[in-house]
Short mmCIF file of C-alpha atoms in Angstrom, two decimals:
data_model
loop_
_atom_site.label_atom_id
_atom_site.label_comp_id
_atom_site.label_asym_id
_atom_site.label_seq_id
_atom_site.Cartn_x
_atom_site.Cartn_y
_atom_site.Cartn_z
CA UNK A 183 8.97 -28.89 19.36
CA UNK A 184 11.43 -26.42 18.82
CA UNK A 185 14.13 -28.78 17.98
CA UNK A 186 12.20 -30.05 15.60
CA UNK A 187 11.56 -26.85 13.78
CA UNK A 188 15.06 -25.76 13.50
CA UNK A 189 15.86 -29.22 12.16
CA UNK A 190 13.13 -28.85 9.69
CA UNK A 191 14.48 -25.25 8.38
CA UNK A 192 18.02 -26.57 8.37
CA UNK A 193 17.06 -29.30 6.02
CA UNK A 194 15.33 -27.08 4.06
CA UNK A 195 18.61 -24.84 3.75
CA UNK A 196 20.15 -27.19 2.74
CA UNK A 197 18.75 -28.33 -0.36
CA UNK A 198 20.38 -27.65 -3.32
CA UNK A 199 17.05 -26.96 -5.21
CA UNK A 200 15.79 -24.44 -2.36
CA UNK A 201 19.28 -22.90 -2.30
CA UNK A 202 18.88 -22.10 -6.22
CA UNK A 203 15.25 -20.61 -5.79
CA UNK A 204 16.77 -18.67 -2.89
CA UNK A 205 19.57 -17.05 -5.20
CA UNK A 206 17.14 -16.61 -8.12
CA UNK A 207 14.94 -14.73 -5.85
CA UNK A 208 17.73 -12.48 -4.38
CA UNK A 209 18.80 -11.79 -7.81
CA UNK A 210 15.42 -10.61 -9.09
CA UNK A 211 15.38 -8.21 -5.71
CA UNK A 212 18.55 -6.81 -6.49
CA UNK A 213 17.48 -6.14 -9.96
CA UNK A 214 14.19 -4.46 -9.09
CA UNK A 215 16.02 -1.96 -6.59
CA UNK A 216 18.50 -1.07 -9.37
CA UNK A 217 15.70 -0.56 -12.04
CA UNK A 218 13.47 1.52 -9.02
CA UNK A 219 16.45 3.12 -7.89
CA UNK A 220 17.39 4.35 -11.62
CA UNK A 221 13.28 5.26 -12.32
CA UNK A 222 13.59 7.50 -9.27
CA UNK A 223 16.08 9.84 -10.66
CA UNK A 224 13.69 10.36 -14.01
CA UNK A 225 10.60 10.86 -11.59
CA UNK A 226 8.96 14.31 -10.54
CA UNK A 227 8.70 14.18 -6.35
CA UNK A 228 6.88 17.69 -7.26
CA UNK A 229 3.19 17.90 -8.44
CA UNK A 230 1.80 20.26 -10.68
CA UNK A 231 -0.55 22.64 -8.89
CA UNK A 232 -4.14 22.43 -9.80
CA UNK A 233 -4.82 25.62 -10.21
CA UNK A 234 -7.55 28.22 -9.28
CA UNK A 235 -10.17 28.37 -12.07
CA UNK A 236 -11.73 31.85 -12.74
CA UNK A 237 -14.40 30.64 -15.20
CA UNK A 238 -16.91 30.98 -12.59
CA UNK A 239 -16.40 34.54 -11.41
CA UNK A 240 -18.01 38.08 -12.94
CA UNK A 241 -17.06 41.37 -12.49
CA UNK A 242 -20.52 42.38 -12.68
CA UNK A 243 -21.40 41.65 -8.98
CA UNK A 244 -18.90 43.85 -7.54
CA UNK A 245 -15.83 45.56 -10.10
CA UNK A 246 -13.95 46.85 -7.57
CA UNK A 247 -14.07 43.36 -5.73
CA UNK A 248 -13.35 41.52 -8.72
CA UNK A 249 -10.17 43.63 -9.28
CA UNK A 250 -9.17 42.64 -5.85
CA UNK A 251 -9.74 39.26 -6.56
CA UNK A 252 -7.62 39.12 -9.76
CA UNK A 253 -4.43 41.08 -7.60
CA UNK A 254 -4.74 37.90 -5.70
CA UNK A 255 -5.34 35.39 -8.06
CA UNK A 256 -1.83 37.09 -10.09
CA UNK A 257 -0.02 37.00 -6.79
CA UNK A 258 -0.87 33.16 -6.64
CA UNK A 259 0.57 32.39 -10.18
CA UNK A 260 3.95 34.24 -9.15
CA UNK A 261 3.66 31.99 -6.15
CA UNK A 262 3.54 28.96 -8.53
CA UNK A 263 5.85 29.66 -10.77
CA UNK A 264 7.97 30.58 -8.09
CA UNK A 265 7.39 27.39 -6.38
CA UNK A 266 7.82 25.17 -9.36
CA UNK A 267 11.24 26.62 -10.13
CA UNK A 268 12.37 25.54 -6.61
CA UNK A 269 10.77 22.46 -7.15
CA UNK A 270 13.41 22.22 -10.25
CA UNK A 271 16.13 23.67 -8.59
CA UNK A 272 15.65 21.38 -5.67
CA UNK A 273 15.01 23.97 -3.00
CA UNK A 274 12.89 21.29 -1.02
CA UNK A 275 12.05 23.66 1.78
CA UNK A 276 10.79 26.89 -0.05
CA UNK A 277 9.14 24.48 -2.27
CA UNK A 278 7.39 22.97 0.58
CA UNK A 279 6.09 25.82 1.93
CA UNK A 280 4.83 26.97 -1.56
CA UNK A 281 2.92 23.86 -2.13
CA UNK A 282 1.34 24.21 1.42
CA UNK A 283 0.34 27.34 0.51
CA UNK A 284 -0.97 27.03 -2.76
CA UNK A 285 -3.05 23.52 -1.86
CA UNK A 286 -4.67 25.63 1.22
CA UNK A 287 -5.59 28.55 -1.24
CA UNK A 288 -6.94 25.61 -3.92
CA UNK A 289 -9.12 23.58 -1.44
CA UNK A 290 -10.33 26.82 0.11
CA UNK A 291 -11.18 28.03 -3.32
CA UNK A 292 -13.01 24.68 -4.10
CA UNK A 293 -14.92 25.12 -0.93
CA UNK A 294 -16.29 28.51 -1.65
CA UNK A 295 -17.17 27.41 -5.39
CA UNK A 296 -19.08 24.37 -4.13
CA UNK A 297 -22.87 23.69 -4.19
CA UNK A 298 -22.35 21.68 -1.51
CA UNK A 299 -25.37 22.29 1.35
CA UNK A 300 -22.92 22.40 4.54
CA UNK A 301 -19.26 21.78 6.11
CA UNK A 302 -19.71 18.15 6.84
CA UNK A 303 -18.37 17.63 3.05
CA UNK A 304 -15.60 19.03 3.90
CA UNK A 305 -13.28 17.14 5.92
CA UNK A 306 -10.53 18.93 7.84
CA UNK A 307 -11.55 22.04 6.87
CA UNK A 308 -10.67 23.41 10.45
CA UNK A 309 -7.16 22.13 9.82
CA UNK A 310 -6.71 24.00 6.40
CA UNK A 311 -8.51 27.20 8.07
CA UNK A 312 -5.55 26.98 10.90
CA UNK A 313 -2.97 26.33 8.17
CA UNK A 314 -4.34 29.44 6.06
CA UNK A 315 -3.74 31.81 9.11
CA UNK A 316 -0.49 30.25 10.42
CA UNK A 317 0.57 30.95 6.80
CA UNK A 318 -0.74 34.21 6.35
CA UNK A 319 -2.88 33.52 3.43
CA UNK A 320 -5.88 35.37 2.27
CA UNK A 321 -9.23 34.81 2.86
CA UNK A 322 -10.87 33.83 -0.34
CA UNK A 323 -14.60 33.21 0.99
CA UNK A 324 -14.92 37.01 0.53
CA UNK A 325 -15.03 36.78 -3.06
CA UNK A 326 -18.27 34.39 -3.00
CA UNK A 327 -20.34 36.98 -4.28
CA UNK A 328 -18.55 36.97 -7.54
CA UNK A 329 -19.36 33.40 -8.47
CA UNK A 330 -22.03 32.87 -11.03
CA UNK A 331 -22.50 29.40 -10.92
CA UNK A 332 -21.26 26.94 -8.55
CA UNK A 333 -20.29 23.31 -8.89
CA UNK A 334 -21.34 20.09 -7.19
CA UNK A 335 -17.49 18.66 -7.83
CA UNK A 336 -15.65 18.25 -4.89
CA UNK A 337 -13.17 15.78 -5.51
CA UNK A 338 -10.44 18.30 -6.30
CA UNK A 339 -10.83 19.93 -2.88
CA UNK A 340 -10.14 16.44 -1.42
CA UNK A 341 -6.83 16.45 -3.74
CA UNK A 342 -5.68 19.73 -2.43
CA UNK A 343 -6.53 19.27 1.14
CA UNK A 344 -4.47 16.01 1.47
CA UNK A 345 -1.69 17.75 -0.86
CA UNK A 346 -1.83 20.79 2.04
CA UNK A 347 -1.67 18.43 4.69
CA UNK A 348 1.20 16.42 3.23
CA UNK A 349 3.67 19.21 2.36
CA UNK A 350 2.80 20.73 5.84
CA UNK A 351 3.68 17.44 7.37
CA UNK A 352 7.29 17.34 5.71
CA UNK A 353 7.96 21.01 6.11
CA UNK A 354 7.59 20.48 10.00
CA UNK A 355 9.36 17.43 10.26
CA UNK A 356 12.25 18.80 8.11
CA UNK A 357 11.87 15.86 5.31
CA UNK A 358 12.82 16.03 1.63
CA UNK A 359 10.16 15.01 -1.14
CA UNK A 360 10.64 11.62 -2.56
CA UNK A 361 9.64 9.95 -5.87
CA UNK A 362 6.98 7.06 -5.82
CA UNK A 363 9.90 4.56 -7.00
CA UNK A 364 12.55 5.85 -4.28
CA UNK A 365 14.52 3.11 -2.65
CA UNK A 366 16.43 3.84 0.81
CA UNK A 367 16.55 1.91 3.94
CA UNK A 368 13.27 2.96 5.31
CA UNK A 369 11.15 2.25 2.07
CA UNK A 370 13.10 -0.51 0.44
CA UNK A 371 10.80 -3.28 2.44
CA UNK A 372 7.84 -1.35 1.10
CA UNK A 373 8.75 -1.41 -2.31
CA UNK A 374 10.01 -5.33 -2.58
CA UNK A 375 6.45 -5.82 -1.14
CA UNK A 376 4.50 -4.13 -3.30
CA UNK A 377 6.62 -4.83 -6.64
CA UNK A 378 7.81 -8.62 -6.39
CA UNK A 379 6.05 -10.46 -3.26
CA UNK A 380 2.56 -10.51 -4.70
CA UNK A 381 3.17 -12.51 -7.58
CA UNK A 382 6.48 -14.37 -6.27
CA UNK A 383 5.67 -14.88 -2.80
CA UNK A 384 2.96 -17.84 -3.67
CA UNK A 385 4.98 -18.78 -6.28
CA UNK A 386 8.15 -19.17 -3.88
CA UNK A 387 5.73 -21.20 -1.25
CA UNK A 388 4.74 -23.76 -3.86
CA UNK A 389 8.32 -24.29 -5.12
CA UNK A 390 9.88 -24.59 -1.69
CA UNK A 391 7.95 -26.97 -0.36
CA UNK A 392 6.21 -29.05 -2.68
CA UNK A 393 8.38 -31.61 -1.84
CA UNK A 394 7.86 -31.96 1.53
CA UNK A 395 5.38 -34.99 1.24
CA UNK A 396 8.42 -37.52 0.15
CA UNK A 397 10.95 -36.40 2.45
CA UNK A 398 8.45 -36.38 5.92
CA UNK A 399 6.57 -39.66 4.69
CA UNK A 400 8.92 -41.91 6.71
CA UNK A 401 8.95 -39.74 9.55
CA UNK A 402 5.45 -39.10 9.63
CA UNK A 403 4.76 -43.01 9.62
CA UNK A 404 6.29 -43.19 13.12
CA UNK A 405 5.23 -39.89 14.17
CA UNK A 406 1.80 -40.53 13.52
CA UNK A 407 1.57 -43.42 15.60
CA UNK A 408 2.94 -41.60 18.94
CA UNK A 409 0.09 -40.54 21.25
CA UNK A 410 0.17 -37.15 22.42
CA UNK A 411 2.18 -36.07 19.41
CA UNK A 412 0.10 -36.62 16.69
CA UNK A 413 -1.88 -33.84 17.68
CA UNK A 414 1.05 -31.39 17.64
CA UNK A 415 2.29 -32.62 14.49
CA UNK A 416 0.44 -30.73 12.15
CA UNK A 417 1.04 -27.29 14.40
CA UNK A 418 5.17 -28.04 14.38
CA UNK A 419 4.86 -28.61 10.69
CA UNK A 420 3.15 -25.19 10.16
CA UNK A 421 5.80 -23.25 12.07
CA UNK A 422 8.70 -24.80 10.48
CA UNK A 423 7.66 -24.45 7.06
CA UNK A 424 6.23 -20.63 7.33
CA UNK A 425 9.31 -19.62 9.68
CA UNK A 426 11.39 -20.89 6.76
CA UNK A 427 9.37 -19.17 3.90
CA UNK A 428 9.65 -15.54 6.10
CA UNK A 429 13.31 -16.31 6.54
CA UNK A 430 13.91 -16.61 2.83
CA UNK A 431 11.77 -13.71 2.36
CA UNK A 432 12.51 -11.16 5.39
CA UNK A 433 16.24 -11.99 5.86
CA UNK A 434 17.48 -10.32 2.82
CA UNK A 435 15.18 -7.35 2.84
CA UNK A 436 16.85 -7.09 6.73
CA UNK A 437 20.32 -7.09 4.88
CA UNK A 438 19.15 -4.47 2.17
CA UNK A 439 18.10 -2.35 4.85
CA UNK A 440 21.67 -2.39 6.75
CA UNK A 441 23.31 -1.95 3.46
CA UNK A 442 21.57 1.17 2.66
CA UNK A 443 21.46 2.87 5.91
CA UNK A 444 25.10 4.49 5.54
CA UNK A 445 24.15 5.71 2.08
CA UNK A 446 20.67 7.24 2.89
CA UNK A 447 19.92 7.02 6.44
CA UNK A 448 16.37 6.21 8.41
CA UNK A 449 14.86 9.64 8.68
CA UNK A 450 12.69 8.71 5.90
CA UNK A 451 10.81 6.08 8.61
CA UNK A 452 8.96 8.89 9.61
CA UNK A 453 7.77 9.82 6.05
CA UNK A 454 4.11 10.51 5.72
CA UNK A 455 2.23 7.82 3.54
CA UNK A 456 -1.48 8.50 2.67
CA UNK A 457 -3.32 5.08 3.46
CA UNK A 458 -7.41 4.60 2.74
CA UNK A 459 -8.71 4.92 6.15
CA UNK A 460 -12.57 3.28 5.91
CA UNK A 461 -11.00 0.43 4.57
CA UNK A 462 -8.25 0.08 7.16
CA UNK A 463 -10.87 0.26 10.15
CA UNK A 464 -13.84 -1.72 8.47
CA UNK A 465 -15.28 -3.62 5.73
CA UNK A 466 -15.48 -0.97 2.97
CA UNK A 467 -15.79 -1.19 -0.86
CA UNK A 468 -15.30 1.57 -3.34
CA UNK A 469 -18.13 2.27 -5.44
CA UNK A 470 -16.41 3.81 -8.60
CA UNK A 471 -19.08 3.47 -10.95
CA UNK A 472 -19.35 6.12 -13.54
CA UNK A 473 -15.51 6.55 -13.69
CA UNK A 474 -13.99 6.24 -17.25
CA UNK A 475 -10.44 6.71 -16.04
CA UNK A 476 -8.41 7.09 -13.09
CA UNK A 477 -6.50 10.49 -12.59
CA UNK A 478 -3.01 9.78 -9.93
CA UNK A 479 -1.34 12.54 -8.22
CA UNK A 480 1.85 10.82 -6.83
CA UNK A 481 2.59 12.00 -3.41
CA UNK A 482 5.99 10.68 -2.28
CA UNK A 483 5.69 6.74 -1.98
CA UNK A 484 1.41 6.97 -2.48
CA UNK A 485 -0.17 7.54 -5.88
CA UNK A 486 -3.32 9.38 -4.78
CA UNK A 487 -6.33 9.60 -6.94
CA UNK A 488 -8.06 12.99 -7.78
CA UNK A 489 -11.32 11.40 -9.49
CA UNK A 490 -12.08 8.59 -7.33
CA UNK A 491 -14.43 8.73 -4.26
CA UNK A 492 -11.68 7.20 -1.95
CA UNK A 493 -10.20 10.32 -1.81
CA UNK A 494 -12.01 11.63 0.96
CA UNK A 495 -10.86 8.80 3.15
CA UNK A 496 -7.23 9.14 2.85
CA UNK A 497 -5.01 9.68 5.77
CA UNK A 498 -1.39 10.25 7.22
CA UNK A 499 0.61 7.60 8.52
CA UNK A 500 4.56 7.39 9.55
CA UNK A 501 6.15 5.22 6.61
CA UNK A 502 7.20 2.76 9.85
CA UNK A 503 4.02 2.31 10.93
CA UNK A 504 2.94 1.35 7.37
CA UNK A 505 5.81 -1.11 6.60
CA UNK A 506 4.58 -3.27 10.03
CA UNK A 507 0.97 -3.18 8.71
CA UNK A 508 2.17 -4.54 5.11
CA UNK A 509 4.58 -7.06 7.11
CA UNK A 510 1.92 -8.02 8.86
CA UNK A 511 -0.36 -9.43 5.84
CA UNK A 512 2.72 -10.80 4.25
CA UNK A 513 3.02 -13.08 7.08
CA UNK A 514 -0.56 -13.86 7.10
CA UNK A 515 -0.33 -14.57 3.35
CA UNK A 516 2.39 -16.79 3.82
CA UNK A 517 0.62 -18.95 6.56
CA UNK A 518 -2.35 -19.11 4.05
CA UNK A 519 -0.15 -20.14 0.94
CA UNK A 520 1.98 -22.77 3.03
CA UNK A 521 -1.61 -24.08 4.78
CA UNK A 522 -2.76 -24.38 1.00
CA UNK A 523 0.07 -26.49 -0.17
CA UNK A 524 0.20 -28.65 2.67
CA UNK A 525 -3.32 -29.37 2.21
CA UNK A 526 -2.91 -30.07 -1.48
CA UNK A 527 -0.20 -32.18 -0.93
CA UNK A 528 -1.87 -34.21 1.63
CA UNK A 529 -4.86 -34.98 -0.49
CA UNK A 530 -3.11 -35.70 -3.92
CA UNK A 531 -0.47 -38.71 -4.17
CA UNK A 532 1.48 -36.82 -6.78
CA UNK A 533 3.84 -33.91 -5.79
CA UNK A 534 3.53 -32.48 -8.89
CA UNK A 535 -0.32 -32.58 -9.28
CA UNK A 536 -0.46 -30.65 -5.81
CA UNK A 537 1.86 -27.82 -7.05
CA UNK A 538 -0.03 -27.35 -10.21
CA UNK A 539 -3.40 -27.28 -8.76
CA UNK A 540 -2.06 -24.81 -6.19
CA UNK A 541 -0.93 -22.75 -9.16
CA UNK A 542 -3.58 -23.13 -10.97
CA UNK A 543 -5.95 -22.25 -8.00
CA UNK A 544 -4.18 -18.95 -7.35
CA UNK A 545 -3.70 -18.19 -10.74
CA UNK A 546 -7.23 -18.55 -11.74
CA UNK A 547 -8.38 -16.36 -8.22
CA UNK A 548 -5.60 -13.73 -9.34
CA UNK A 549 -6.65 -13.33 -13.14
CA UNK A 550 -10.23 -13.00 -11.33
CA UNK A 551 -9.38 -9.93 -9.71
CA UNK A 552 -7.05 -7.81 -11.20
CA UNK A 553 -6.28 -3.99 -9.88
CA UNK A 554 -9.54 -2.87 -11.93
CA UNK A 555 -11.90 -5.12 -10.61
CA UNK A 556 -15.15 -3.89 -9.31
CA UNK A 557 -17.06 -7.15 -8.57
CA UNK A 558 -18.06 -7.43 -4.98
CA UNK A 559 -17.98 -11.19 -5.07
CA UNK A 560 -14.17 -10.81 -5.39
CA UNK A 561 -14.29 -9.56 -1.76
CA UNK A 562 -14.02 -13.52 -1.22
CA UNK A 563 -11.08 -13.99 -3.50
CA UNK A 564 -7.93 -14.14 -1.13
CA UNK A 565 -5.68 -13.05 -4.00
CA UNK A 566 -7.50 -9.77 -4.05
CA UNK A 567 -4.98 -9.27 -0.96
CA UNK A 568 -2.08 -10.77 -2.69
CA UNK A 569 -0.80 -7.11 -2.21
CA UNK A 570 -1.48 -5.51 1.12
CA UNK A 571 0.40 -2.64 0.41
CA UNK A 572 -2.01 -1.97 -2.45
CA UNK A 573 -4.94 -2.69 -0.14
CA UNK A 574 -3.64 -0.41 2.89
CA UNK A 575 -2.23 2.61 0.63
CA UNK A 576 -5.90 2.90 -1.35
CA UNK A 577 -4.93 2.01 -4.67
CA UNK A 578 -7.32 -1.63 -4.47
CA UNK A 579 -11.00 -1.52 -4.66
CA UNK A 580 -11.02 -4.04 -1.36
CA UNK A 581 -9.37 -2.51 1.93
CA UNK A 582 -6.59 -3.56 4.35
CA UNK A 583 -9.15 -4.76 7.01
CA UNK A 584 -11.20 -6.87 4.67
CA UNK A 585 -8.18 -8.89 3.52
CA UNK A 586 -6.72 -9.36 6.91
CA UNK A 587 -10.31 -10.96 7.95
CA UNK A 588 -10.87 -12.83 4.94
CA UNK A 589 -7.04 -14.43 4.58
CA UNK A 590 -7.41 -15.16 8.01
CA UNK A 591 -10.45 -16.75 8.08
CA UNK A 592 -9.20 -19.49 5.07
CA UNK A 593 -5.86 -19.96 7.29
CA UNK A 594 -8.31 -21.11 10.30
CA UNK A 595 -10.25 -23.35 7.54
CA UNK A 596 -7.25 -24.62 5.88
CA UNK A 597 -5.50 -25.31 9.19
CA UNK A 598 -8.64 -27.36 10.28
CA UNK A 599 -8.70 -29.48 7.05
CA UNK A 600 -4.92 -30.23 7.54
CA UNK A 601 -5.63 -31.38 10.83
CA UNK A 602 -8.35 -33.39 9.38
CA UNK A 603 -5.98 -34.61 6.81
CA UNK A 604 -3.63 -36.12 9.53
CA UNK A 605 -5.94 -37.96 11.03
CA UNK A 606 -7.88 -39.61 7.99
CA UNK A 607 -5.59 -39.47 4.81
CA UNK A 608 -2.87 -42.40 5.18
CA UNK A 609 0.74 -41.14 4.44
#
């Protein structure tokens, strides 16, 4: 089997058309990395503090306590000014410490001013309390009696809570804050996976494999008559085609990683990435009705939503682990695309027609499920999961786990259809 698989891969690599496609693909990747690297210098690696609102506080309840509270607020404002200056001067250690302190105080204040009935609404409240004590911060709950009107909005709490844990992680692991477009040996695979592969991967599969029917026609006429081989032939072709595409996709990424190691190292492999846990562990659909806009706050390689309902479900994951999950999704997507073009090429005599149908089907599915789409029916749309990085990191309305299951099921169905085609459809 492996002799046949290797023979197919080598023959694919030797074709001039395929070599041209591979070169163009690599050129696009290099251009993207150059653009992202340039863009990262203009992006801010630090976030503006959300602040502590005193609009709901009145001194009538206790003038003395109110003065104490204002003294604390003034100290916090001074800390913010100093911290923002540290960020501009790239004094990252004191900046991270400032971000932890301010974020903990902000989260605590949102807890105090919230009208929620119990602490079950406030995830990681115990972690915040531990950080408050660890960093020697004041307990703002003592000023609760000054509040004249509480709010039901707890979204800002979640954002501050996530930032506190995020920057505490950076501080304790001696990591430097990075921007959303940052490129190094650790992040290059994720950047390519979310900027290029969602569009290029299906095109690459279609263009690399659509001529397979003609080249394999003579071989199939002989092989499909051999007893015992016919059942394995579909599997052999699938393995060789998938490995060929994966070689084209992942080998350049591996080269980029090796080339970038001497420049920036691989310390960011443990960099914290915020991922959407409910969508990672089960079928969880975002209910975002009523939102007029999405306000995003960059946290390193993640865009975290301030006002979306997904914010409470965001958890920390090391970058190396995130990369592996995204890579697994890419492999599964590749299998799906290969099986789809294989089935279409078997059902249609004209190779150009099969390629056209392949691209039109995927294009229409992509059009039906853009990033801002909220239709639950698109849970079953395979192109809702064309970017597994987006699904994992919480910037898609459809979760990672659902994508793995749906794409996996479609792949199984297409594989069974391709086996049926090998039996019923003449070459």
